[in-house]
Coordinates of C-alpha atoms in Angstrom, one line a residue:
Chain Y
X1 CA -21.7 -4.1 24.3
X2 CA -19.3 -7.1 25.2
X3 CA -18.3 -6.5 21.5
X4 CA -17.7 -2.7 21.6
X5 CA -15.6 -3.7 24.7
X6 CA -13.0 -6.4 22.9
X7 CA -13.3 -4.2 19.6
X8 CA -12.0 -0.7 21.9
X9 CA -9.4 -2.4 23.6
X10 CA -8.2 -4.2 20.4
X11 CA -8.0 -0.6 19.2
X12 CA -5.7 0.6 22.1
X13 CA -3.7 -2.3 21.3
X14 CA -3.3 -1.3 18.1
X15 CA -2.6 2.5 19.0
X16 CA -0.3 1.6 21.1
X17 CA 2.0 -0.9 18.7
X18 CA 1.4 2.2 16.5
X19 CA 3.1 4.5 18.5
X20 CA 6.1 2.4 19.6
X21 CA 6.2 1.7 16.2
X22 CA 7.0 5.7 15.2
X23 CA 8.4 6.1 17.9
X24 CA 11.6 3.7 17.5
X25 CA 11.7 3.6 13.7
X26 CA 13.7 6.5 12.7
X27 CA 16.7 5.1 15.1
X28 CA 16.4 2.2 12.9
X29 CA 16.1 3.0 9.6
X30 CA 18.0 5.0 7.2
X31 CA 18.0 8.8 6.6
X32 CA 15.9 8.2 3.8
X33 CA 13.5 6.1 5.2
X34 CA 13.4 8.6 8.1
X35 CA 12.7 11.5 5.4
X36 CA 9.6 10.0 3.7
X37 CA 8.4 8.9 7.2
X38 CA 8.7 12.4 8.1
X39 CA 7.2 13.4 4.8
X40 CA 4.3 11.5 5.6
X41 CA 3.7 13.4 9.0
X42 CA 3.9 16.8 7.0
X43 CA 1.8 15.8 4.2
X44 CA -0.8 14.3 7.1
X45 CA -1.2 17.4 8.6
X46 CA -1.8 19.4 5.3
X47 CA -4.4 16.3 4.3
X48 CA -6.0 17.4 7.8
X49 CA -6.6 20.6 7.1
X50 CA -8.1 19.9 3.5
X51 CA -9.7 16.8 5.0
X52 CA -11.5 19.0 7.6
X53 CA -12.6 21.9 5.0
X54 CA -13.4 18.8 2.0
X55 CA -14.2 16.0 3.5
X56 CA -16.1 17.3 7.4
X57 CA -17.6 19.8 5.6
X58 CA -18.1 19.4 1.8
X59 CA -16.6 22.6 0.4
X60 CA -14.3 22.0 -2.5
X61 CA -10.9 23.3 -1.5
X62 CA -8.0 23.5 -4.6
X63 CA -6.0 25.6 -2.4
X64 CA -4.1 23.8 0.0
X65 CA -0.9 24.0 -1.3
X66 CA -0.9 27.7 -1.3
X67 CA -1.0 27.7 2.6
X68 CA 1.9 25.3 2.8
X69 CA 3.9 27.8 0.9
X70 CA 3.2 30.6 2.8
X71 CA 3.7 28.5 5.8
X72 CA 7.3 27.4 4.5
X73 CA 7.9 31.3 3.5
X74 CA 7.1 32.5 6.4
X75 CA 9.3 29.8 8.5
X76 CA 12.2 30.6 6.1
X77 CA 12.1 33.9 6.6
X78 CA 11.4 33.5 10.6
X79 CA 14.7 31.2 10.5
X80 CA 17.0 33.3 8.5
X81 CA 16.2 35.9 11.1
X82 CA 17.2 34.4 13.8
X83 CA 13.2 34.6 15.3
X84 CA 12.3 31.8 18.1
X85 CA 11.3 28.6 17.1
X86 CA 8.4 28.8 18.8
X87 CA 6.9 32.1 17.8
X88 CA 8.1 31.1 14.1
X89 CA 5.7 27.9 14.2
X90 CA 3.0 30.3 15.9
X91 CA 3.7 32.7 13.3
X92 CA 3.3 29.8 10.7
X93 CA 0.0 29.4 11.4
X94 CA -1.3 32.3 12.7
X95 CA -0.9 34.1 9.3
X96 CA -1.9 31.6 7.1
X97 CA -4.9 31.1 9.1
X98 CA -5.5 35.0 8.7
X99 CA -5.7 34.9 4.9
X100 CA -7.8 31.5 5.2
X101 CA -10.1 33.5 7.3
X102 CA -10.1 36.5 5.0
X103 CA -10.6 34.6 1.6
X104 CA -13.2 32.7 3.7
X105 CA -15.1 35.9 4.7
X106 CA -15.7 37.1 1.0
X107 CA -15.5 33.2 -0.6
X108 CA -17.8 31.0 2.0
X109 CA -21.3 32.9 0.3
X110 CA -20.5 31.0 -2.6
X111 CA -21.1 27.1 -3.0
X112 CA -19.9 24.1 -5.0
X113 CA -17.6 25.5 -8.0
X114 CA -17.2 28.7 -7.5
X115 CA -15.7 28.4 -4.0
X116 CA -13.4 26.1 -5.4
X117 CA -12.2 28.1 -8.4
X118 CA -11.4 30.9 -5.6
X119 CA -8.8 28.3 -4.2
X120 CA -7.4 27.6 -7.1
X121 CA -7.0 31.1 -8.0
X122 CA -4.4 31.0 -4.5
X123 CA -1.4 29.2 -5.5
X124 CA -2.3 30.8 -8.9
X125 CA -2.0 34.0 -8.0
X126 CA 0.9 33.0 -4.6
X127 CA 3.3 31.7 -7.1
X128 CA 4.2 34.8 -9.2
X129 CA 3.8 37.3 -6.1
X130 CA 6.8 34.8 -4.2
X131 CA 8.6 35.3 -7.8
X132 CA 8.3 38.4 -7.4
X133 CA 9.0 39.2 -3.6
X134 CA 12.2 38.2 -3.6
X135 CA 13.8 39.4 -1.0
X136 CA 11.5 38.4 1.1
X137 CA 11.1 34.5 -1.2
X138 CA 14.4 34.2 -2.7
X139 CA 12.7 34.2 -6.0
X140 CA 12.3 31.6 -8.4
X141 CA 15.5 30.1 -6.7
X142 CA 13.6 29.3 -3.7
X143 CA 15.3 29.7 -0.5
X144 CA 17.8 27.2 1.5
X145 CA 18.0 27.4 5.3
X146 CA 19.7 25.2 7.6
X147 CA 17.9 25.0 11.4
X148 CA 16.6 22.1 13.7
X149 CA 19.9 20.8 13.7
X150 CA 19.8 18.2 16.6
X151 CA 21.2 19.1 19.9
X152 CA 23.9 18.0 21.9
X153 CA 22.4 16.0 24.8
X154 CA 19.8 14.0 22.6
X155 CA 22.5 12.0 20.7
X156 CA 20.3 11.8 17.8
X157 CA 21.1 13.1 14.3
X158 CA 20.0 15.5 12.6
X159 CA 17.1 13.5 10.3
X160 CA 15.8 12.2 13.7
X161 CA 15.5 14.7 15.8
X162 CA 13.5 16.5 12.7
X163 CA 11.4 13.7 12.8
X164 CA 10.3 13.3 16.2
X165 CA 9.7 17.2 15.9
X166 CA 7.5 16.8 12.9
X167 CA 6.2 13.6 14.5
X168 CA 5.2 15.6 18.0
X169 CA 3.4 18.3 15.9
X170 CA 1.5 16.2 13.7
X171 CA 0.2 14.5 16.9
X172 CA -0.7 17.4 18.3
X173 CA -2.8 18.4 15.2
X174 CA -4.2 15.5 14.9
X175 CA -5.6 14.3 18.7
X176 CA -7.0 18.6 18.4
X177 CA -8.6 17.5 15.1
X178 CA -9.9 14.2 16.3
X179 CA -11.9 16.2 19.3
X180 CA -12.7 18.6 17.2
X181 CA -14.8 16.9 14.1
X182 CA -16.3 14.6 17.1
X183 CA -17.9 17.6 18.9
X184 CA -20.5 20.1 18.2
X185 CA -18.4 21.7 15.8
X186 CA -18.0 18.6 13.8
X187 CA -21.4 17.7 13.9
X188 CA -22.3 21.5 12.4
X189 CA -19.5 20.7 9.9
X190 CA -21.3 17.6 8.9
X191 CA -24.8 19.3 8.9
X192 CA -23.3 21.5 7.0
X193 CA -22.0 19.5 4.0
X194 CA -25.6 17.5 4.2
X195 CA -27.5 20.5 3.6
X196 CA -27.5 24.1 4.1
X197 CA -31.2 24.8 4.5
X198 CA -31.7 22.1 6.9
X199 CA -28.6 24.0 8.8
X200 CA -29.8 27.3 8.8
X201 CA -33.3 25.8 9.8
X202 CA -31.6 24.3 13.2
X203 CA -30.0 27.2 13.9
X204 CA -26.3 26.7 12.4
X205 CA -24.9 29.6 10.4
X206 CA -23.7 27.4 7.1
X207 CA -21.6 30.7 6.4
X208 CA -20.0 31.0 10.2
X209 CA -19.0 27.2 10.3
X210 CA -17.3 27.0 6.1
X211 CA -15.0 30.8 7.3
X212 CA -14.6 28.4 10.7
X213 CA -13.5 25.1 8.4
X214 CA -11.5 27.1 6.0
X215 CA -10.0 29.3 8.7
X216 CA -8.8 25.6 10.3
X217 CA -7.7 24.1 7.0
X218 CA -5.4 27.0 6.4
X219 CA -3.7 26.7 9.7
X220 CA -3.0 23.3 9.4
X221 CA -1.7 23.8 6.0
X222 CA 0.9 26.6 7.2
X223 CA 1.8 24.5 10.2
X224 CA 2.3 21.8 7.1
X225 CA 4.6 24.2 5.9
X226 CA 6.9 24.7 8.4
X227 CA 7.4 21.0 8.7
X228 CA 8.0 21.0 5.1
X229 CA 10.9 23.6 5.9
X230 CA 12.4 21.8 9.2
X231 CA 12.7 18.4 6.9
X232 CA 13.3 19.7 3.5
X233 CA 15.2 23.2 4.4
X234 CA 14.0 25.1 1.0
X235 CA 11.4 26.0 -0.4
X236 CA 10.5 27.4 -3.8
X237 CA 7.6 29.1 -5.6
X238 CA 7.0 24.9 -6.6
X239 CA 6.2 24.5 -3.6
X240 CA 2.8 26.4 -4.2
X241 CA 2.2 24.5 -7.2
X242 CA -2.0 24.0 -8.2
X243 CA -0.6 20.4 -8.9
X244 CA 0.4 19.7 -5.4
X245 CA -3.0 21.0 -4.5
X246 CA -4.8 18.3 -7.1
X247 CA -2.7 15.6 -5.8
X248 CA -3.4 16.2 -1.9
X249 CA -6.9 16.2 -3.1
X250 CA -6.6 12.8 -4.8
X251 CA -5.1 11.5 -1.6
X252 CA -7.4 13.3 0.5
X253 CA -10.5 11.1 -1.4
X254 CA -8.0 7.5 -1.9
X255 CA -7.7 7.8 2.1
X256 CA -10.8 8.2 2.8
X257 CA -12.7 11.3 3.0
X258 CA -14.1 12.5 6.4
X259 CA -12.1 9.9 8.4
X260 CA -9.1 10.4 10.4
X261 CA -7.6 7.7 10.0
X262 CA -7.9 7.8 6.1
X263 CA -6.0 11.1 6.6
X264 CA -3.3 9.4 7.4
X265 CA -3.3 6.5 4.8
X266 CA -4.1 9.3 2.6
X267 CA -0.9 10.5 3.4
X268 CA 1.1 7.5 3.1
X269 CA -0.1 7.1 -0.2
X270 CA 0.7 10.8 -1.5
X271 CA 4.4 10.1 0.2
X272 CA 4.7 6.6 -1.2
X273 CA 3.0 6.1 -4.6
X274 CA 5.7 8.6 -6.2
X275 CA 8.2 7.0 -4.7
X276 CA 7.7 3.6 -5.2
X277 CA 7.0 4.4 -8.6
X278 CA 10.0 5.9 -9.1
X279 CA 11.9 2.5 -8.1
X280 CA 9.8 0.5 -10.3
X281 CA 10.8 2.7 -13.2
X282 CA 11.7 6.6 -12.5
X283 CA 10.9 7.4 -16.0
X284 CA 7.1 6.2 -15.7
X285 CA 6.5 7.4 -12.5
X286 CA 3.4 9.5 -13.8
X287 CA 2.2 6.4 -15.6
X288 CA 2.0 4.1 -12.6
X289 CA 1.1 6.6 -10.6
X290 CA -2.2 7.4 -12.3
X291 CA -3.0 3.9 -12.9
X292 CA -2.5 3.0 -9.3
X293 CA -4.9 5.8 -8.6
X294 CA -7.8 4.8 -11.1
X295 CA -7.3 1.2 -9.7
X296 CA -7.9 2.4 -6.2
X297 CA -11.2 3.9 -7.1
X298 CA -12.1 1.5 -8.7
X299 CA -11.9 -1.2 -6.2
X300 CA -12.4 0.9 -3.5
X301 CA -14.3 4.0 -4.5
X302 CA -14.8 4.9 -1.0
X303 CA -10.7 5.2 -0.3
X304 CA -8.0 2.6 1.2
X305 CA -10.1 3.6 4.8
X306 CA -13.1 1.3 3.2
X307 CA -10.4 -1.6 3.0
X308 CA -11.2 -3.6 5.9
X309 CA -15.0 -3.0 5.6
X310 CA -14.6 -4.2 1.9
X311 CA -12.9 -7.3 3.3
X312 CA -15.2 -8.3 5.3
X313 CA -18.2 -8.0 3.2
X314 CA -16.4 -10.0 0.6
X315 CA -15.1 -13.0 3.1
X316 CA -17.5 -12.7 6.0
X317 CA -20.8 -10.6 4.6
X318 CA -23.4 -13.2 4.9
X319 CA -22.4 -14.5 8.6
X320 CA -22.5 -10.9 9.7
X321 CA -25.5 -9.7 8.5
X322 CA -23.7 -6.4 6.9
X323 CA -21.3 -4.7 8.4
X324 CA -22.7 -1.7 9.6
X325 CA -23.3 -1.8 13.1
X326 CA -19.9 -2.5 13.4
X327 CA -18.9 0.2 11.3
X328 CA -20.9 2.7 13.6
X329 CA -18.5 2.4 16.2
X330 CA -15.5 3.0 14.1
X331 CA -15.8 5.7 12.7
X332 CA -18.4 8.2 14.2
X333 CA -17.9 10.1 11.3
X334 CA -19.9 8.0 9.5
X335 CA -19.6 9.6 6.4
X336 CA -16.2 7.7 5.3
X337 CA -17.5 4.3 5.1
X338 CA -21.3 4.4 4.7
X339 CA -23.1 5.4 1.9
X340 CA -23.7 8.9 0.7
X341 CA -26.6 9.2 0.9
X342 CA -27.8 7.6 5.0
X343 CA -25.8 8.8 7.2
X344 CA -25.9 12.1 7.6
X345 CA -30.0 11.9 8.7
X346 CA -28.9 10.2 11.9
X347 CA -26.4 13.3 12.2
X348 CA -29.0 15.4 11.6
X349 CA -30.8 13.9 14.5
X350 CA -28.4 13.5 16.9
X351 CA -27.7 17.5 16.5
X352 CA -31.5 18.5 17.2
X353 CA -31.1 16.3 20.2
X354 CA -28.5 17.9 21.3
X355 CA -29.8 21.4 21.1
Chain C
X1 CA -4.0 52.2 -30.9
X2 CA -2.0 50.1 -33.0
X3 CA -0.4 48.5 -30.3
X4 CA -3.5 48.2 -27.9
X5 CA -5.6 46.6 -31.3
X6 CA -2.6 44.0 -31.6
X7 CA -2.8 43.2 -27.5
X8 CA -6.6 42.6 -27.7
X9 CA -6.2 40.7 -30.5
X10 CA -3.5 38.3 -29.0
X11 CA -5.1 37.9 -26.1
X12 CA -8.5 37.4 -28.1
X13 CA -6.4 34.3 -29.4
X14 CA -5.0 32.9 -25.9
X15 CA -8.9 33.5 -25.0
X16 CA -10.2 31.5 -27.7
X17 CA -7.7 28.6 -26.8
X18 CA -8.9 28.8 -23.3
X19 CA -12.5 29.6 -24.0
X20 CA -12.3 25.9 -26.5
X21 CA -11.1 23.8 -23.5
X22 CA -13.6 25.7 -21.1
X23 CA -16.5 25.0 -23.6
X24 CA -15.7 21.1 -23.5
X25 CA -15.5 21.5 -19.5
X26 CA -19.0 22.7 -19.8
X27 CA -20.1 20.3 -22.4
X28 CA -18.8 17.4 -20.1
X29 CA -20.1 19.7 -16.8
X30 CA -24.2 19.4 -18.5
X31 CA -23.7 15.9 -20.0
X32 CA -22.1 14.2 -16.8
X33 CA -22.3 16.5 -14.0
X34 CA -18.8 17.0 -13.2
X35 CA -15.6 18.7 -13.9
X36 CA -13.1 17.0 -16.0
X37 CA -9.5 17.8 -15.0
X38 CA -8.8 15.6 -17.5
X39 CA -9.4 17.6 -20.7
X40 CA -6.2 19.4 -21.3
X41 CA -4.5 15.8 -20.9
X42 CA -6.8 14.0 -23.3
X43 CA -6.2 17.0 -26.0
X44 CA -2.6 17.3 -25.3
X45 CA -2.6 13.1 -25.8
X46 CA -4.7 13.7 -29.4
X47 CA -1.9 16.5 -30.7
X48 CA 0.4 13.7 -29.7
X49 CA -1.4 11.6 -32.1
X50 CA -1.0 14.1 -34.9
X51 CA 2.6 14.2 -34.0
X52 CA 3.3 10.9 -34.2
X53 CA 1.8 10.6 -38.1
X54 CA 3.5 14.2 -38.9
X55 CA 6.7 12.1 -38.1
X56 CA 5.4 9.5 -39.7
X57 CA 5.4 11.5 -43.0
X58 CA 1.4 12.1 -43.3
X59 CA 0.2 16.0 -44.0
X60 CA -0.3 17.8 -41.5
X61 CA -4.1 18.4 -42.3
X62 CA -4.8 15.0 -42.3
X63 CA -2.8 14.0 -39.3
X64 CA -5.5 17.0 -37.8
X65 CA -8.1 15.3 -38.9
X66 CA -7.4 11.8 -37.9
X67 CA -6.3 13.7 -34.3
X68 CA -9.8 14.7 -34.1
X69 CA -11.1 11.6 -34.6
X70 CA -9.1 10.0 -32.6
X71 CA -10.0 12.7 -29.3
X72 CA -13.6 11.4 -30.2
X73 CA -13.2 7.8 -29.7
X74 CA -10.7 8.6 -26.7
X75 CA -13.9 10.6 -24.8
X76 CA -16.5 8.5 -25.6
X77 CA -14.0 5.4 -24.7
X78 CA -13.1 6.9 -21.4
X79 CA -16.7 8.1 -20.6
X80 CA -18.0 3.7 -21.2
X81 CA -15.2 2.5 -19.5
X82 CA -13.9 4.6 -16.7
X83 CA -16.0 7.6 -15.7
X84 CA -19.4 5.4 -16.1
X85 CA -18.9 3.6 -12.8
X86 CA -18.6 6.9 -10.8
X87 CA -21.2 8.4 -12.0
X88 CA -24.2 9.8 -10.1
X89 CA -21.6 8.5 -6.9
X90 CA -20.1 10.5 -5.0
X91 CA -19.0 13.9 -6.6
X92 CA -15.5 14.1 -4.9
X93 CA -14.6 10.5 -6.4
X94 CA -15.8 11.0 -9.4
X95 CA -13.5 14.7 -9.8
X96 CA -10.7 12.4 -8.6
X97 CA -11.1 9.5 -11.3
X98 CA -10.6 12.5 -13.7
X99 CA -7.6 13.7 -11.8
X100 CA -6.3 10.4 -11.9
X101 CA -6.6 10.3 -15.4
X102 CA -5.0 13.3 -15.6
X103 CA -2.0 11.8 -14.5
X104 CA -2.4 8.5 -16.0
X105 CA -2.9 9.8 -19.8
X106 CA 0.2 12.3 -19.1
X107 CA 2.0 9.5 -18.0
X108 CA 0.8 7.4 -21.6
X109 CA 1.7 10.3 -23.7
X110 CA 5.6 11.1 -22.0
X111 CA 5.7 6.9 -22.5
X112 CA 5.7 7.4 -26.6
X113 CA 7.2 10.7 -26.6
X114 CA 8.8 11.7 -23.1
X115 CA 9.2 14.9 -21.7
X116 CA 10.8 17.5 -23.3
X117 CA 8.9 20.2 -25.4
X118 CA 9.1 19.3 -29.5
X119 CA 8.3 21.4 -32.4
X120 CA 4.9 20.9 -33.6
X121 CA 4.2 22.6 -37.4
X122 CA 1.8 25.6 -37.7
X123 CA -1.2 25.9 -39.3
X124 CA -0.5 29.6 -40.1
X125 CA 2.4 31.2 -42.1
X126 CA 4.0 33.0 -40.1
X127 CA 3.4 37.0 -40.2
X128 CA 0.8 39.8 -40.0
X129 CA -2.5 40.6 -42.0
X130 CA -3.6 44.0 -42.4
X131 CA -7.1 45.0 -40.6
X132 CA -8.2 48.6 -41.6
X133 CA -4.7 49.3 -41.1
X134 CA -3.4 47.8 -37.8
X135 CA -1.3 45.0 -38.3
X136 CA -2.4 41.4 -36.4
X137 CA -0.6 38.0 -36.5
X138 CA -2.1 35.7 -39.1
X139 CA -1.8 33.2 -35.9
X140 CA -4.4 34.6 -34.0
X141 CA -6.7 35.8 -36.5
X142 CA -6.6 31.9 -38.0
X143 CA -7.0 30.5 -34.8
X144 CA -9.6 33.2 -33.3
X145 CA -11.9 31.9 -36.8
X146 CA -11.1 28.0 -36.7
X147 CA -12.7 28.1 -33.0
X148 CA -15.3 30.0 -34.0
X149 CA -16.7 28.1 -36.8
X150 CA -16.1 24.9 -34.6
X151 CA -18.0 27.0 -32.1
X152 CA -20.8 27.6 -34.2
X153 CA -20.9 24.5 -35.8
X154 CA -21.6 22.9 -32.3
X155 CA -24.3 25.5 -31.6
X156 CA -26.2 24.1 -34.5
X157 CA -25.5 20.6 -33.5
X158 CA -27.4 21.9 -30.6
X159 CA -29.9 23.6 -31.3
X160 CA -31.0 22.4 -35.1
X161 CA -30.3 18.4 -34.9
X162 CA -32.0 15.6 -33.4
X163 CA -28.7 14.7 -32.2
X164 CA -28.4 17.7 -30.5
X165 CA -31.9 17.6 -28.8
X166 CA -31.5 14.2 -27.6
X167 CA -28.2 15.5 -26.1
X168 CA -30.0 18.7 -24.9
X169 CA -32.6 15.9 -23.2
X170 CA -30.1 13.8 -21.5
X171 CA -28.1 17.1 -19.9
X172 CA -31.3 18.3 -18.6
X173 CA -33.3 15.1 -17.3
X174 CA -31.2 11.3 -18.2
X175 CA -34.0 9.8 -16.2
X176 CA -37.2 11.2 -18.4
X177 CA -34.7 10.5 -21.8
X178 CA -34.5 7.1 -20.7
X179 CA -38.3 6.6 -20.5
X180 CA -39.0 8.6 -23.5
X181 CA -36.4 5.7 -25.4
X182 CA -33.4 8.4 -25.6
X183 CA -30.7 6.0 -26.1
X184 CA -29.0 7.8 -22.6
X185 CA -25.7 6.0 -22.5
X186 CA -24.7 6.1 -26.3
X187 CA -25.2 10.1 -25.6
X188 CA -23.4 10.4 -22.8
X189 CA -20.9 8.6 -24.8
X190 CA -21.0 11.0 -28.0
X191 CA -21.3 14.2 -25.5
X192 CA -17.4 13.1 -24.3
X193 CA -16.5 12.4 -27.4
X194 CA -17.6 16.1 -29.1
X195 CA -15.9 17.8 -25.8
X196 CA -12.7 15.7 -26.1
X197 CA -12.2 16.3 -30.2
X198 CA -12.9 20.3 -29.4
X199 CA -10.0 19.7 -27.1
X200 CA -8.1 18.2 -29.8
X201 CA -8.7 21.5 -32.2
X202 CA -7.3 23.6 -29.1
X203 CA -4.8 21.6 -28.6
X204 CA -3.4 21.6 -32.6
X205 CA -3.9 25.1 -32.6
X206 CA -1.4 26.0 -29.7
X207 CA 1.0 23.4 -30.2
X208 CA 3.1 25.4 -32.7
X209 CA 3.0 28.3 -30.1
X210 CA 3.5 26.3 -26.8
X211 CA 5.8 23.1 -28.4
X212 CA 4.5 20.0 -27.5
X213 CA 4.8 18.3 -24.4
X214 CA 2.8 15.7 -21.9
X215 CA 2.6 19.5 -19.7
X216 CA 1.6 21.4 -22.5
X217 CA -2.1 22.5 -21.3
X218 CA -1.5 21.8 -17.6
X219 CA -1.9 25.9 -17.3
X220 CA -4.2 26.6 -20.4
X221 CA -7.0 24.0 -18.6
X222 CA -6.7 25.9 -15.3
X223 CA -7.4 28.6 -17.3
X224 CA -10.3 27.2 -19.0
X225 CA -12.0 26.2 -15.1
X226 CA -11.7 29.8 -14.4
X227 CA -13.1 30.7 -17.6
X228 CA -16.2 27.9 -17.5
X229 CA -16.5 28.8 -13.8
X230 CA -16.5 32.7 -14.5
X231 CA -19.6 32.1 -17.1
X232 CA -21.5 30.0 -14.9
X233 CA -20.5 26.4 -15.4
X234 CA -24.2 25.5 -17.4
X235 CA -23.1 28.3 -20.2
X236 CA -21.4 27.7 -23.6
X237 CA -21.5 31.3 -24.4
X238 CA -20.5 32.0 -21.0
X239 CA -17.3 30.2 -20.9
X240 CA -16.2 31.4 -24.5
X241 CA -17.2 35.1 -23.5
X242 CA -15.5 34.6 -20.3
X243 CA -12.1 32.9 -21.5
X244 CA -12.0 35.9 -24.3
X245 CA -11.9 38.1 -21.2
X246 CA -9.4 36.1 -19.8
X247 CA -7.1 36.1 -22.2
X248 CA -7.2 40.2 -23.0
X249 CA -7.4 41.4 -19.6
X250 CA -4.2 38.9 -18.9
X251 CA -3.2 40.7 -22.2
X252 CA -3.3 44.6 -21.6
X253 CA -2.6 44.0 -17.3
X254 CA 0.9 42.7 -19.0
X255 CA 1.2 44.9 -21.2
X256 CA 0.2 48.6 -19.9
X257 CA 1.1 48.4 -16.1
X258 CA 4.1 48.2 -15.4
X259 CA 4.0 47.1 -11.5
X260 CA 2.7 43.8 -13.1
X261 CA 4.8 43.1 -16.4
X262 CA 5.2 39.8 -17.4
X263 CA 5.5 37.4 -14.4
X264 CA 2.8 39.0 -12.5
X265 CA -0.2 39.1 -15.7
X266 CA -1.2 35.7 -15.0
X267 CA -2.8 36.7 -11.3
X268 CA -4.4 39.6 -12.8
X269 CA -7.6 37.6 -14.2
X270 CA -8.0 35.6 -11.2
X271 CA -8.5 38.5 -8.9
X272 CA -10.7 40.1 -11.3
X273 CA -12.1 36.5 -11.2
X274 CA -12.6 36.8 -7.7
X275 CA -14.4 40.0 -7.2
X276 CA -16.7 39.0 -9.8
X277 CA -17.4 36.1 -8.2
X278 CA -18.3 37.3 -4.8
X279 CA -20.5 39.8 -6.3
X280 CA -22.4 37.3 -8.9
X281 CA -21.8 33.6 -7.4
X282 CA -23.8 32.3 -9.9
X283 CA -21.1 33.2 -12.6
X284 CA -21.6 35.8 -15.2
X285 CA -24.4 33.7 -17.5
X286 CA -25.3 31.4 -15.1
X287 CA -28.5 30.2 -13.8
X288 CA -29.2 30.9 -10.1
X289 CA -29.3 27.2 -8.8
X290 CA -32.1 27.2 -6.0
X291 CA -31.4 24.3 -3.3
X292 CA -34.3 22.3 -2.0
X293 CA -34.4 21.2 1.4

């Protein structure tokens, strides 16, 4: 018990340092760095949604970019018509959530790849629709907006103010999502992921929880779209690009599936790797990004979040008799670090006890 | 009527390209149980090999044969060196590995040939052929015929050769196959190699039309995935039929429904696909999978 306590204080301290860094960083950095930090916050929220449906609930979704784009378009439309920004943010959450829910109501009966295919269709259908309805979307040219400038009293530059806004949204989203996946709903997600028949036998409707996971995922995608527009101040059909979805899935697995910390690591990876690769050699971005992706997976098949465990296994594995007891406390969402076959059994067990 | 048949034949030809890629995806899925997002990138890379040879003065047909052989080797190599490590593990990781390959192979192609689309010589002369009073383009007919021949050869390989039997055994049950003395590891490599070679044929056939660039088949890949899943992932026939269906639906919707036109037509087959999948989750030709508790 002593060890847990020490560990918890350590984690709180780390969290505090992290928070201070997040708050101070934009005040001392260049516009370029602020932009990258803001983009990390944007894609962290998009990835959080993806992780809820894919990492936690085990349903492959290849359509997250469609919700990102939808959210961005709704935000752009609201801003151009000078609606209240809080209202716009709410709409950016509600409309994509409703669309996601409608799709899921039809699709959640399906399993595995059929479901994946329907989610692939979303960006594929979304892009030509966005081009066609140009009075709302600006067509292929996209639409540029200017909003969320820093108010005078704050004394901040626009990019710093926008950073704080998206950071606040991201923090709220992460706290809510963390509570969700650690509670009753999170356990239901885990058992749906593990085995739908077992879930059904335990009184957990796989259909309802799949729909719920998709709805939350699309909601977060839409919110990320609002944040995207706040930072980039521009959106076009390209925002929905299918390959954005694919890269988001890659970033989610690279970060660590079914893990909150992994989601943040995935977002950092998603935003920074192209930037780093571009600075190494701007015409070799794809080559370097691809090589980095494969290298990470070869070294850390469970994602970046498993790095500390991997290190401790390499360094002090024999002394600590394996790292499993510590791991359980570090990530109650077990699946992120432990073997894929084993961790769900205790989860299933808990669920039974909870009832 | 004339126009209708032209649209249908062109649709089938486009569909045949998707079909070849879809078949490659099905082959890989049956052998190793994963979806290979890099199937298109592998095909493009092989097509680039032919492109480089042609630029160096090698005749078109010879260059094509070398490209197909290269594709076979590339597929076998990637299975052994990269994908093998992730087989049987977390399926999400395995899929993301193929996404990594997609990005990496595109980068390698661009390293040698750049991102600019470049013209690629056609295997067929320009012009049309008169079939029962209807004029259809030679290119469409040629594409359909070559891919049909390739598919029939594959079917013969799988149905009536010892190698094909062994490969089907491995796809069906790798552990029993290993216990019966089949070289499972080598057969998996052959499976990937065949899939890659088929992809290369599709790449070679479509390159004159699309112009060759690292992203040439990105879009075709999405259609191929749709066809593979719509057909039911374990059914080669289903993949091919669905691909032709997608090509024709897209062509007809673009040609005849004014509201849809050229820009919205790509959405139509996907909308139809959603509808079909909701009614028949296992795909048109797939077997229903029963999950045990």
